[in-house]
Amino acid sequence: MNAPLQPNIGFPAYFRHREVAGKVVLTNFEGNHIILEQHEFRAFVEGTVERGSELWTRLDEKNFLRETYRVHEAASALRERKHFLDQGPILHMLVVTLRCNETCIYCHASRANMDQVETDMSKETAEKAVDIILSSTNPFVTIEFQGGEPLVNFEVVKHVVEYALKKNADIGKRLEFTMVSNMALMTEEKLDFLLEHKVQLCTSIDGPEKLHNSQRKLNTLDAFQKARYWIHRINERYGEMGLDKTLYHVEALLTLTKASLAQHKEIIDTYVALGCKTIFLRPVDPFGFAERTRLKIEYPRSEYLEFYRRAVDYILELNAQGVEILERYAAIFLTKILQGTDPNFLDLRSPAGPGIGALAYNYDGNIYTCDEGRMLAAMGDDALHLGHVGESRYRDLMGHETVRAVTVASNLDGQPDCEQCAYNPFCGTVPAHNLKTQGTIYGHMPDNNICMVHKGIQDYLFEKLGENDPDTLRAFERWTTIRPREHFVHDE
Amino acid sequence: MNAPKREFDDLSVSITLPAETHPVNVVQGAAVSFIDRCYVLMDRPSPQQIRVTLSAKEAVDGEETLGKIAEAFEARLRSSDLYHRVAADNEVLTDAVVAQAFGFGNAPSASPGLDELEAFDFSDDAFDDPLGIAQTWEEKHGRPAPSAPPAASAQDEDPK
């Protein structure tokens, strides 16, 4: 057994550490990282690193030494990491209807049947929502059409796009529209409008045809075929418009159920075959489905993490063969770890995005901190309800006690456990998830599912970084290269 | 740090630590990470001692398993102690980093420009203010507003 460490307080600058695969990952206050062998870590903590040695130089370059700590450099790095703090909500989710033409096994409380027209957003409500959206302090706003299935209420989608563009002509924000659709109700006419108005399109693919159609059910039993047809058709249209197909193509969202966990290769191969360059291996959310369904589709997070490792190993193999596909969770973390900036993924930042980074507008005009807040309300808990488009002003929403509470609760520097965690600079927690699963927006991190997933993924990534395999490092570098899709931005 | 003292019963292990060498925040920092596996109780059997009792949530097969939990806790305690000592030693530096990163003087992007200030509606109420923090002294305490200072008399003017 090794002798206990004899710390030389005064030698190290502020750091947090975590053992990963026999090595030690250290992060400092501003989020630099270094991976040390155990004996190097001991020398660092005990202050026996020889000045001018290779280890000294590595530690100094990353600003881990108290004696040479560069405050100004650290402040610049920290400001870059938290660039989102003074911006305000960028993402505005508009639930234009709860009606949906598909019946998904994991979707319950957040959808309505096709005859429930009372769950359609009206044009008047939509206009009021847009008025609030365009009063955001953020100079860049994204309006995301959600449902239900947004194509069911396409008239309101069209109205929002036209109204927002007209109103924004005076305001001058950089404005972007996105739509998440199962595509089954897409037509050439609708597509013409969406492409003409630069609405970015995204769909859902759960994996190969059999898996997808067993989880996402259309009356015609061809949900996968319809989605595949429109993915190819839209990509074709992007090509006809002269857009770079490596950048402009339909991406898809994946819902991982228990049945998915045994099919990592099949799922990834399906995405590659559909022309997707990104796959987001997120575990299923605990929202929107009944308890008996949960038992059928949920799984322990340890099983998810085993799946994640197998899947990303396979993605790295494909990358080494020249196939261009990345895992989105990894790309988000790696951008923070390797590039020192924050891609502003709202569920993975500190403080988290709900309220100060995003707002969700339900079909009836009620406003929530996030889409999960809306789903919680559908399940009887309106804790994350902020107001109504007919009554609330932007400043009411931003100053709302719930927004303040979720912001404080999701600041990892105030979270026991996260405070000392080496992954603090790269991580985030989700207040709505914590509330749903643990009864408090703060959550209890040591037995929090999201914390376990985030730690597990970062353990995997740091293990890979520590292995120094050139193919892996090249792939990781590529995954963190952000290429903005300027075509979709309205900034005229 | 002085050596912790362990006591076992059928379902739990209690670790008693000298309070003088184990600040409460250090012990809390270690104890909280066990709430996934154990029910955790912290108390003070005497003013000089802090005791952490860890009761396994799942059945344990005797002292050996509880001993491993105690070992893991003590390792976590050393880590928490290291973290807090390094954090305290560097507090002046980290405070300076935060001040430089987010202070107005160093974050020009956070400061509104003159055009934005001119267009800003200051008459709009920002937030509910139940404690009256945003109110003036006169509004809050019902005092009359101070009268305008008397105009300077001719005698006060500098002689030309």
XYZ file of C-alpha atoms in Angstrom:
652
model
C 0.000 0.000 0.000
C 1.291 3.465 -0.848
C 2.201 5.800 1.986
C -0.384 8.537 2.574
C 0.230 11.748 0.644
C 2.040 14.475 2.545
C 0.604 17.575 0.884
C 2.822 20.598 0.489
C 0.190 23.270 0.653
C 1.596 26.281 -1.128
C 2.961 24.342 -4.094
C -0.160 23.489 -6.131
C -2.517 26.115 -7.463
C -6.229 25.358 -7.004
C -7.067 21.975 -8.455
C -9.575 19.131 -8.324
C -8.670 15.544 -9.113
C -10.129 12.150 -9.976
C -8.545 8.770 -10.588
C -9.326 7.330 -14.013
C -7.950 4.043 -15.293
C -4.944 4.117 -12.981
C -4.014 7.711 -13.811
C -5.090 10.970 -12.199
C -7.109 13.624 -14.030
C -6.595 17.115 -12.644
C -8.544 20.235 -13.539
C -7.835 23.714 -12.308
C -10.012 26.705 -11.464
C -10.371 27.958 -15.029
C -10.886 24.473 -16.496
C -7.470 23.450 -17.844
C -6.782 19.755 -17.469
C -3.770 17.533 -17.169
C -3.480 13.742 -16.865
C -0.751 12.545 -14.514
C 0.710 9.188 -13.611
C 0.279 8.323 -9.928
C 3.916 9.118 -9.077
C 3.664 12.452 -10.869
C 0.519 13.291 -8.920
C 2.303 12.493 -5.667
C 5.226 14.724 -6.619
C 2.790 17.507 -7.516
C 0.821 17.321 -4.278
C 3.941 16.924 -2.140
C 5.716 19.756 -3.927
C 8.744 17.723 -4.956
C 8.599 18.471 -8.680
C 11.982 19.699 -9.742
C 11.908 23.227 -11.107
C 12.508 23.200 -14.850
C 11.771 19.490 -15.202
C 9.478 18.183 -17.912
C 6.678 17.713 -15.350
C 7.208 21.223 -13.966
C 6.931 22.632 -17.476
C 3.725 20.704 -18.197
C 2.160 21.826 -14.938
C 3.271 25.411 -15.486
C 1.964 25.525 -19.056
C -1.475 24.478 -17.818
C -1.354 26.950 -14.878
C -1.315 24.385 -12.086
C 1.521 25.928 -10.061
C 0.865 28.349 -7.239
C 4.210 30.112 -7.665
C 3.686 30.976 -11.310
C -0.124 31.162 -11.374
C -1.253 33.621 -14.042
C -4.431 35.324 -12.821
C -5.181 37.326 -15.952
C -4.840 34.286 -18.201
C -7.128 32.301 -15.871
C -9.715 35.104 -15.843
C -9.800 35.224 -19.640
C -10.239 31.455 -19.799
C -13.013 31.478 -17.207
C -14.813 34.305 -18.992
C -14.632 32.333 -22.234
C -16.070 29.257 -20.539
C -18.977 31.238 -19.097
C -19.614 33.411 -22.150
C -23.320 32.555 -22.009
C -23.920 34.163 -18.631
C -24.799 37.663 -19.774
C -26.743 36.735 -22.894
C -30.257 35.636 -21.950
C -32.421 32.926 -23.495
C -31.252 31.800 -26.923
C -33.539 28.768 -27.376
C -37.308 29.242 -27.462
C -39.313 26.043 -27.795
C -42.737 26.548 -29.260
C -45.140 23.668 -28.754
C -47.497 24.436 -31.624
C -49.688 21.429 -30.857
C -49.804 18.406 -28.627
C -51.459 16.393 -31.376
C -49.306 13.704 -32.908
C -49.846 11.251 -35.720
C -47.406 8.764 -34.216
C -47.811 6.782 -31.015
C -44.458 6.239 -29.405
C -44.031 3.760 -26.588
C -42.053 6.280 -24.538
C -44.340 9.254 -25.083
C -47.462 9.684 -23.006
C -48.104 12.918 -21.196
C -46.640 15.183 -23.844
C -48.900 14.186 -26.746
C -52.589 14.207 -27.689
C -54.619 12.252 -30.184
C -55.247 13.679 -33.629
C -58.838 14.660 -32.829
C -57.844 16.831 -29.858
C -57.726 20.055 -31.827
C -58.075 22.042 -28.629
C -54.363 21.351 -28.072
C -53.361 23.409 -31.112
C -51.677 26.745 -30.492
C -53.673 29.658 -31.915
C -52.117 32.327 -34.136
C -52.848 34.939 -31.470
C -51.009 32.946 -28.795
C -48.156 32.303 -31.197
C -47.773 36.010 -31.936
C -47.629 36.835 -28.235
C -44.981 34.158 -27.758
C -42.934 35.620 -30.601
C -43.239 39.083 -29.041
C -41.644 37.725 -25.860
C -39.040 35.750 -27.787
C -37.914 38.822 -29.689
C -37.638 40.793 -26.457
C -34.922 38.408 -25.240
C -31.697 40.160 -24.344
C -29.875 37.613 -26.475
C -28.956 39.015 -29.900
C -29.289 35.487 -31.342
C -32.528 33.572 -30.870
C -33.634 30.186 -32.117
C -37.314 29.334 -32.370
C -37.717 25.579 -32.221
C -41.029 24.108 -33.338
C -42.004 21.149 -31.221
C -45.045 19.070 -30.465
C -46.773 16.781 -30.551
C -45.939 16.823 -34.197
C -45.488 20.395 -35.443
C -46.512 19.562 -39.013
C -50.016 18.834 -37.645
C -50.434 22.572 -37.000
C -48.453 23.776 -39.998
C -50.568 26.911 -40.477
C -49.310 28.223 -37.142
C -45.726 27.219 -37.967
C -45.988 29.265 -41.152
C -47.580 32.149 -39.312
C -44.851 32.199 -36.659
C -42.096 32.227 -39.285
C -43.697 35.041 -41.267
C -44.676 37.081 -38.199
C -41.262 36.689 -36.552
C -39.378 37.625 -39.716
C -41.553 40.687 -40.222
C -41.258 41.828 -36.624
C -37.542 41.103 -36.529
C -36.934 43.322 -39.537
C -37.027 46.270 -37.116
C -35.388 44.510 -34.195
C -32.480 42.974 -36.097
C -31.708 39.882 -34.080
C -29.934 36.929 -35.653
C -32.901 34.626 -35.914
C -33.005 30.910 -36.598
C -35.885 28.429 -36.920
C -35.635 24.721 -36.327
C -38.258 22.003 -36.435
C -38.253 18.562 -34.863
C -40.641 16.402 -36.900
C -41.292 12.743 -37.527
C -41.720 13.806 -41.198
C -44.686 11.511 -41.821
C -46.927 14.487 -42.665
C -44.351 16.285 -44.801
C -45.359 17.286 -48.324
C -43.447 18.971 -51.137
C -45.516 22.109 -50.575
C -44.668 22.266 -46.874
C -41.038 21.528 -47.653
C -40.939 24.368 -50.195
C -42.044 26.791 -47.505
C -39.621 25.432 -44.900
C -36.626 25.516 -47.226
C -37.512 28.920 -48.604
C -37.653 30.278 -45.056
C -34.476 28.469 -43.960
C -36.119 26.327 -41.289
C -33.586 23.762 -40.160
C -35.145 20.296 -40.088
C -34.426 17.498 -37.700
C -36.162 14.173 -37.256
C -36.249 11.196 -34.915
C -34.669 7.873 -35.737
C -34.554 5.184 -33.071
C -32.397 2.783 -35.055
C -32.949 0.223 -37.793
C -36.366 -0.104 -39.393
C -37.637 -2.892 -37.174
C -36.632 -1.213 -33.922
C -37.866 2.200 -35.046
C -41.254 0.942 -36.220
C -41.766 -1.080 -33.059
C -41.239 2.019 -30.916
C -42.761 4.753 -33.097
C -46.071 3.572 -34.414
C -47.951 4.958 -37.362
C -51.278 3.497 -38.474
C -49.539 2.552 -41.696
C -46.655 0.886 -39.809
C -44.068 2.694 -41.929
C -42.740 5.441 -39.659
C -39.134 4.561 -40.508
C -39.725 4.424 -44.258
C -41.411 7.823 -44.237
C -38.654 9.424 -42.167
C -35.993 7.866 -44.413
C -37.722 9.094 -47.566
C -37.866 12.670 -46.348
C -34.317 12.671 -44.991
C -33.068 11.727 -48.464
C -35.443 14.147 -50.179
C -34.444 17.095 -47.989
C -30.745 16.322 -48.394
C -31.332 16.203 -52.136
C -33.010 19.612 -52.030
C -30.107 21.051 -49.998
C -27.817 19.838 -52.765
C -30.007 21.457 -55.416
C -29.771 24.713 -53.456
C -25.991 24.541 -53.747
C -25.440 23.933 -50.032
C -22.424 21.945 -48.847
C -23.881 18.533 -48.056
C -21.228 17.774 -45.443
C -22.608 20.668 -43.427
C -26.237 20.844 -44.523
C -28.110 17.590 -44.079
C -30.870 16.295 -41.848
C -29.730 15.130 -38.443
C -31.824 12.854 -36.244
C -32.559 12.439 -32.562
C -32.367 9.046 -30.936
C -34.379 7.725 -28.019
C -32.529 4.880 -26.347
C -34.766 2.256 -24.802
C -33.933 -1.037 -23.160
C -34.308 -2.707 -26.562
C -31.717 -0.341 -28.061
C -28.913 -1.312 -25.731
C -28.160 -4.571 -27.528
C -28.049 -2.911 -30.958
C -25.317 -0.302 -30.881
C -23.780 -1.271 -34.219
C -27.131 -1.533 -35.992
C -28.216 1.871 -34.695
C -24.973 3.585 -35.685
C -24.917 1.898 -39.095
C -28.482 3.107 -39.686
C -27.457 6.682 -38.925
C -24.467 6.437 -41.245
C -26.620 4.969 -44.025
C -29.096 7.844 -43.642
C -26.310 10.370 -44.161
C -26.297 11.634 -40.574
C -22.959 12.933 -39.342
C -23.996 13.087 -35.704
C -25.576 10.670 -33.286
C -26.562 11.704 -29.770
C -26.532 8.734 -27.425
C -28.674 10.185 -24.644
C -30.396 7.915 -22.162
C -34.175 8.027 -22.104
C -35.744 10.824 -20.038
C -38.052 9.972 -17.165
C -40.734 12.302 -18.541
C -43.908 11.679 -20.354
C -44.613 8.028 -19.854
C -46.560 5.963 -17.378
C -44.938 3.892 -14.646
C -45.749 0.566 -16.331
C -44.096 1.809 -19.522
C -41.056 2.889 -17.559
C -40.444 -0.675 -16.480
C -40.480 -1.775 -20.108
C -38.168 0.818 -21.577
C -35.908 2.043 -18.728
C -32.567 0.511 -17.720
C -29.920 1.014 -15.048
C -27.447 3.725 -15.983
C -24.566 1.285 -15.504
C -25.965 -0.685 -18.469
C -26.302 2.527 -20.440
C -22.650 3.379 -19.763
C -21.510 -0.031 -20.962
C -23.566 0.554 -24.112
C -22.058 4.028 -24.501
C -18.498 2.702 -24.336
C -19.198 -0.029 -26.887
C -20.977 2.419 -29.175
C -18.315 5.145 -29.104
C -15.563 2.564 -29.528
C -17.383 1.495 -32.683
C -17.813 5.097 -33.834
C -14.075 5.624 -33.375
C -13.408 2.503 -35.445
C -15.588 3.942 -38.218
C -13.785 7.279 -37.969
C -10.454 5.514 -38.381
C -11.863 4.011 -41.608
C -12.768 7.476 -42.876
C -16.472 7.452 -42.006
C -17.576 10.869 -40.784
C -19.790 10.425 -37.746
C -19.478 11.830 -34.250
C -21.149 11.235 -30.913
C -22.730 14.432 -29.709
C -22.332 13.963 -25.943
C -18.623 13.330 -26.468
C -18.327 16.297 -28.808
C -19.905 18.633 -26.241
C -17.633 17.478 -23.433
C -14.549 17.427 -25.653
C -15.188 20.952 -26.889
C -15.075 22.081 -23.277
C -12.113 19.865 -22.379
C -9.932 20.448 -25.442
C -11.013 23.836 -26.792
C -11.634 25.679 -23.518
C -14.953 27.066 -24.654
C -18.557 26.121 -24.038
C -20.786 25.065 -26.938
C -23.747 26.243 -24.838
C -25.638 22.997 -24.784
C -28.254 24.042 -22.292
C -28.489 20.830 -20.260
C -24.755 20.625 -19.914
C -23.546 23.887 -18.533
C -23.297 25.581 -15.144
C -25.596 27.251 -14.361
C -27.963 25.278 -16.579
C -30.001 26.720 -19.415
C -33.608 26.585 -18.141
C -34.927 30.131 -17.815
C -31.735 32.083 -18.397
C -30.844 30.160 -21.566
C -34.136 28.765 -22.800
C -37.894 29.074 -22.452
C -40.686 26.700 -23.489
C -44.068 28.000 -24.670
C -46.892 25.510 -24.488
C -49.784 25.418 -26.987
C -52.019 27.238 -24.498
C -49.583 30.083 -23.929
C -48.191 28.874 -20.641
C -44.467 29.438 -20.313
C -42.014 27.083 -18.620
C -38.303 27.115 -17.888
C -37.802 24.226 -20.287
C -39.623 21.532 -22.227
C -39.274 19.133 -19.309
C -41.022 21.750 -17.140
C -43.961 21.596 -19.527
C -43.979 17.800 -19.357
C -43.859 17.890 -15.566
C -46.873 20.206 -15.623
C -48.691 17.712 -17.861
C -47.983 15.139 -15.161
C -49.449 17.388 -12.467
C -46.438 19.330 -11.173
C -46.331 22.952 -12.306
C -43.241 23.883 -10.273
C -41.420 25.115 -13.386
C -44.295 27.209 -14.708
C -43.286 30.858 -15.143
C -46.252 32.682 -16.611
C -48.394 33.136 -19.682
C -47.753 34.856 -22.993
C -50.833 37.002 -22.438
C -49.653 38.411 -19.125
C -45.935 37.972 -18.630
C -43.272 40.358 -19.747
C -39.748 39.255 -20.529
C -38.469 40.871 -17.361
C -41.113 39.120 -15.265
C -39.899 35.810 -16.639
C -36.193 36.489 -16.112
C -36.795 37.805 -12.607
C -39.174 34.992 -11.703
C -38.302 33.281 -8.444
C -38.360 29.899 -10.204
C -35.774 31.052 -12.741
C -33.619 32.308 -9.903
C -34.065 29.046 -8.024
C -33.135 26.764 -10.933
C -30.158 28.976 -11.728
C -28.854 28.783 -8.175
C -29.609 25.061 -7.972
C -27.750 24.245 -11.169
C -24.610 26.207 -10.306
C -22.187 23.371 -9.711
C -19.910 25.482 -7.541
C -22.675 25.429 -4.937
C -23.429 21.706 -5.228
C -21.969 19.411 -2.599
C -19.999 16.719 -4.450
C -19.758 18.799 -7.655
C -17.721 21.369 -5.732
C -14.835 18.907 -5.439
C -15.406 16.980 -8.672
C -12.635 17.153 -11.284
C -15.298 17.370 -13.992
C -16.888 20.512 -12.536
C -15.607 22.835 -15.314
C -17.167 20.698 -18.056
C -20.358 19.484 -16.465
C -23.960 20.457 -15.777
C -27.071 19.286 -14.004
C -30.747 19.424 -15.013
C -33.093 20.864 -12.362
C -36.271 19.443 -13.964
C -34.770 15.967 -14.047
C -33.626 16.306 -10.447
C -37.093 17.422 -9.404
C -38.759 14.534 -11.199
C -36.419 11.825 -9.993
C -35.247 13.087 -6.599
C -37.891 15.562 -5.507
C -35.604 18.600 -5.463
C -34.274 20.859 -8.176
C -30.857 20.588 -6.495
C -30.735 16.820 -6.760
C -28.453 14.531 -4.782
C -25.502 14.003 -7.046
C -24.018 10.803 -5.602
C -27.124 8.848 -6.617
C -28.290 11.075 -9.449
C -28.708 9.376 -12.814
C -27.518 12.346 -14.842
C -24.441 12.763 -12.639
C -23.642 9.091 -13.088
C -23.979 9.390 -16.859
C -21.885 12.554 -17.040
C -19.148 11.108 -14.844
C -19.175 7.835 -16.771
C -18.871 9.552 -20.143
C -16.087 11.849 -18.969
C -14.250 8.898 -17.398
C -14.399 7.223 -20.804
C -13.187 10.330 -22.630
C -10.304 10.975 -20.243
C -9.357 7.295 -20.446
C -9.202 7.689 -24.222
C -7.249 10.948 -23.960
C -4.832 9.256 -21.564
C -4.225 6.437 -24.063
C -2.888 8.977 -26.590
C -3.928 6.940 -29.623
C -3.313 9.175 -32.678
C -6.473 8.042 -34.523
C -8.629 8.738 -31.480
C -7.027 12.118 -30.848
C -7.521 13.097 -34.508
C -11.180 12.091 -34.328
C -11.674 14.022 -31.078
C -10.042 17.087 -32.599
C -12.401 16.862 -35.584
C -15.439 16.441 -33.326
C -14.655 19.690 -31.571
C -14.300 21.736 -34.728
C -17.441 23.845 -34.844
C -18.689 24.724 -38.326
C -21.598 27.151 -38.010
C -24.554 26.619 -40.342
C -24.839 30.224 -41.406
C -27.374 29.460 -44.139
C -30.071 28.938 -41.508
C -29.490 32.312 -39.846
C -31.752 35.219 -40.762
C -29.731 38.337 -40.102
C -30.762 40.616 -42.870
C -4.941 14.574 10.603
C -5.213 12.305 13.645
C -6.330 8.724 13.017
C -10.087 8.188 12.979
C -11.653 5.724 15.424
C -14.048 3.105 14.015
C -16.930 1.391 15.821
C -19.077 -1.291 14.216
C -22.525 -2.641 14.864
C -24.515 -5.094 12.728
C -25.550 -2.643 10.040
C -23.347 0.395 10.374
C -19.931 1.774 11.067
C -19.269 4.937 13.032
C -16.108 6.908 12.428
C -15.165 9.371 15.140
C -12.778 12.186 14.316
C -11.123 14.897 16.404
C -12.990 18.112 15.598
C -9.862 20.218 15.979
C -8.184 18.637 12.956
C -11.314 17.886 10.944
C -13.287 21.004 9.966
C -16.993 20.322 9.505
C -16.981 21.314 5.808
C -14.189 18.819 5.117
C -16.104 16.000 6.815
C -19.356 16.996 5.073
C -17.530 17.064 1.734
C -16.507 13.439 2.262
C -19.739 12.218 3.860
C -22.054 13.521 1.145
C -20.479 11.283 -1.479
C -21.715 8.211 0.438
C -25.424 8.952 0.228
C -25.753 6.627 -2.765
C -24.646 3.611 -0.730
C -25.421 4.538 2.870
C -27.692 6.443 5.174
C -25.354 9.068 6.565
C -25.609 10.627 10.009
C -23.210 13.292 11.280
C -23.235 14.288 14.957
C -21.015 15.598 17.750
C -20.707 13.070 20.588
C -18.654 15.737 22.386
C -17.518 19.258 21.489
C -14.095 17.827 20.631
C -15.385 15.144 18.268
C -17.269 14.702 15.011
C -18.871 11.352 14.319
C -20.017 10.033 10.970
C -22.252 6.967 11.010
C -22.626 5.116 7.709
C -25.437 2.567 7.521
C -25.382 0.520 4.344
C -28.608 0.770 2.329
C -28.274 -2.813 1.165
C -27.591 -5.828 3.367
C -23.927 -6.233 4.292
C -22.124 -9.373 5.297
C -20.531 -8.191 8.494
C -17.577 -6.146 9.564
C -15.496 -6.821 6.488
C -17.870 -4.963 4.168
C -18.398 -2.196 6.688
C -14.637 -1.962 7.083
C -14.315 -1.391 3.334
C -16.920 1.346 3.539
C -14.961 2.928 6.396
C -11.745 2.693 4.393
C -13.404 4.307 1.415
C -14.750 7.063 3.652
C -11.350 7.744 5.153
C -9.778 7.915 1.685
C -12.502 10.337 0.636
C -11.887 12.334 3.800
C -8.201 12.713 2.943
C -9.163 13.833 -0.541
C -11.685 16.326 0.846
C -9.088 17.609 3.281
C -6.584 18.088 0.466
C -9.189 19.869 -1.661
C -10.192 22.276 1.093
C -6.635 23.062 2.157
C -5.534 23.773 -1.411
C -8.712 25.791 -2.047
C -8.134 27.866 1.100
C -4.482 28.408 0.250
C -5.427 29.675 -3.200
C -8.510 31.657 -2.223
C -6.956 35.067 -2.857
C -5.956 33.973 -6.353
C -9.286 32.390 -7.246
C -11.163 35.434 -5.920
C -8.982 37.615 -8.136
C -9.744 35.382 -11.141
C -13.497 35.672 -10.559
C -13.275 39.433 -10.056
C -11.287 39.874 -13.260
C -13.465 37.464 -15.231
C -16.821 38.920 -14.306
C -16.105 42.430 -13.046
C -17.456 45.162 -15.293
C -14.003 46.627 -15.732
C -12.791 43.447 -17.319
C -15.855 42.233 -19.143
C -16.716 44.894 -21.661
C -19.188 42.585 -23.386
C -21.285 42.596 -20.197
C -21.540 46.371 -20.095
C -24.376 48.049 -21.965
C -23.387 50.573 -24.587
C -24.592 54.202 -24.519
C -27.221 53.488 -27.193
C -28.599 50.604 -25.163
C -28.696 52.706 -21.998
C -30.505 55.487 -23.830
C -33.121 53.048 -25.128
C -33.564 51.251 -21.812
C -36.904 51.634 -20.042
C -35.868 52.484 -16.488
C -39.496 53.042 -15.470
C -40.105 49.313 -15.816
C -40.085 47.381 -12.537
C -37.294 44.849 -12.640
C -38.390 42.329 -10.025
C -40.689 41.883 -7.100
C -38.938 43.575 -4.236
C -40.557 42.429 -0.976
C -37.649 43.641 1.156
C -37.592 47.025 -0.508
C -33.980 46.681 -1.535
C -34.520 48.684 -4.707
C -36.427 51.465 -2.934
C -34.907 54.745 -1.919
C -34.498 55.492 1.773
C -37.329 58.003 1.587
C -39.747 55.582 -0.109
C -38.915 52.787 2.264
C -39.212 54.759 5.471
C -41.836 57.264 4.447
C -39.475 60.200 4.936
C -39.964 63.376 2.969
C -37.577 63.735 0.106
C -34.766 66.122 0.935
C -35.425 69.547 -0.419
C -33.310 70.842 -3.200
C -30.116 72.537 -2.009
C -30.509 76.312 -1.785
C -29.388 78.099 -4.829
C -25.989 79.638 -4.466
C -26.267 83.278 -3.571
C -24.488 85.994 -5.354
C -22.091 86.261 -2.421
C -20.944 82.665 -2.881
C -19.891 83.238 -6.384
C -16.285 83.666 -7.125
C -15.430 87.265 -7.532
C -14.986 88.066 -11.121
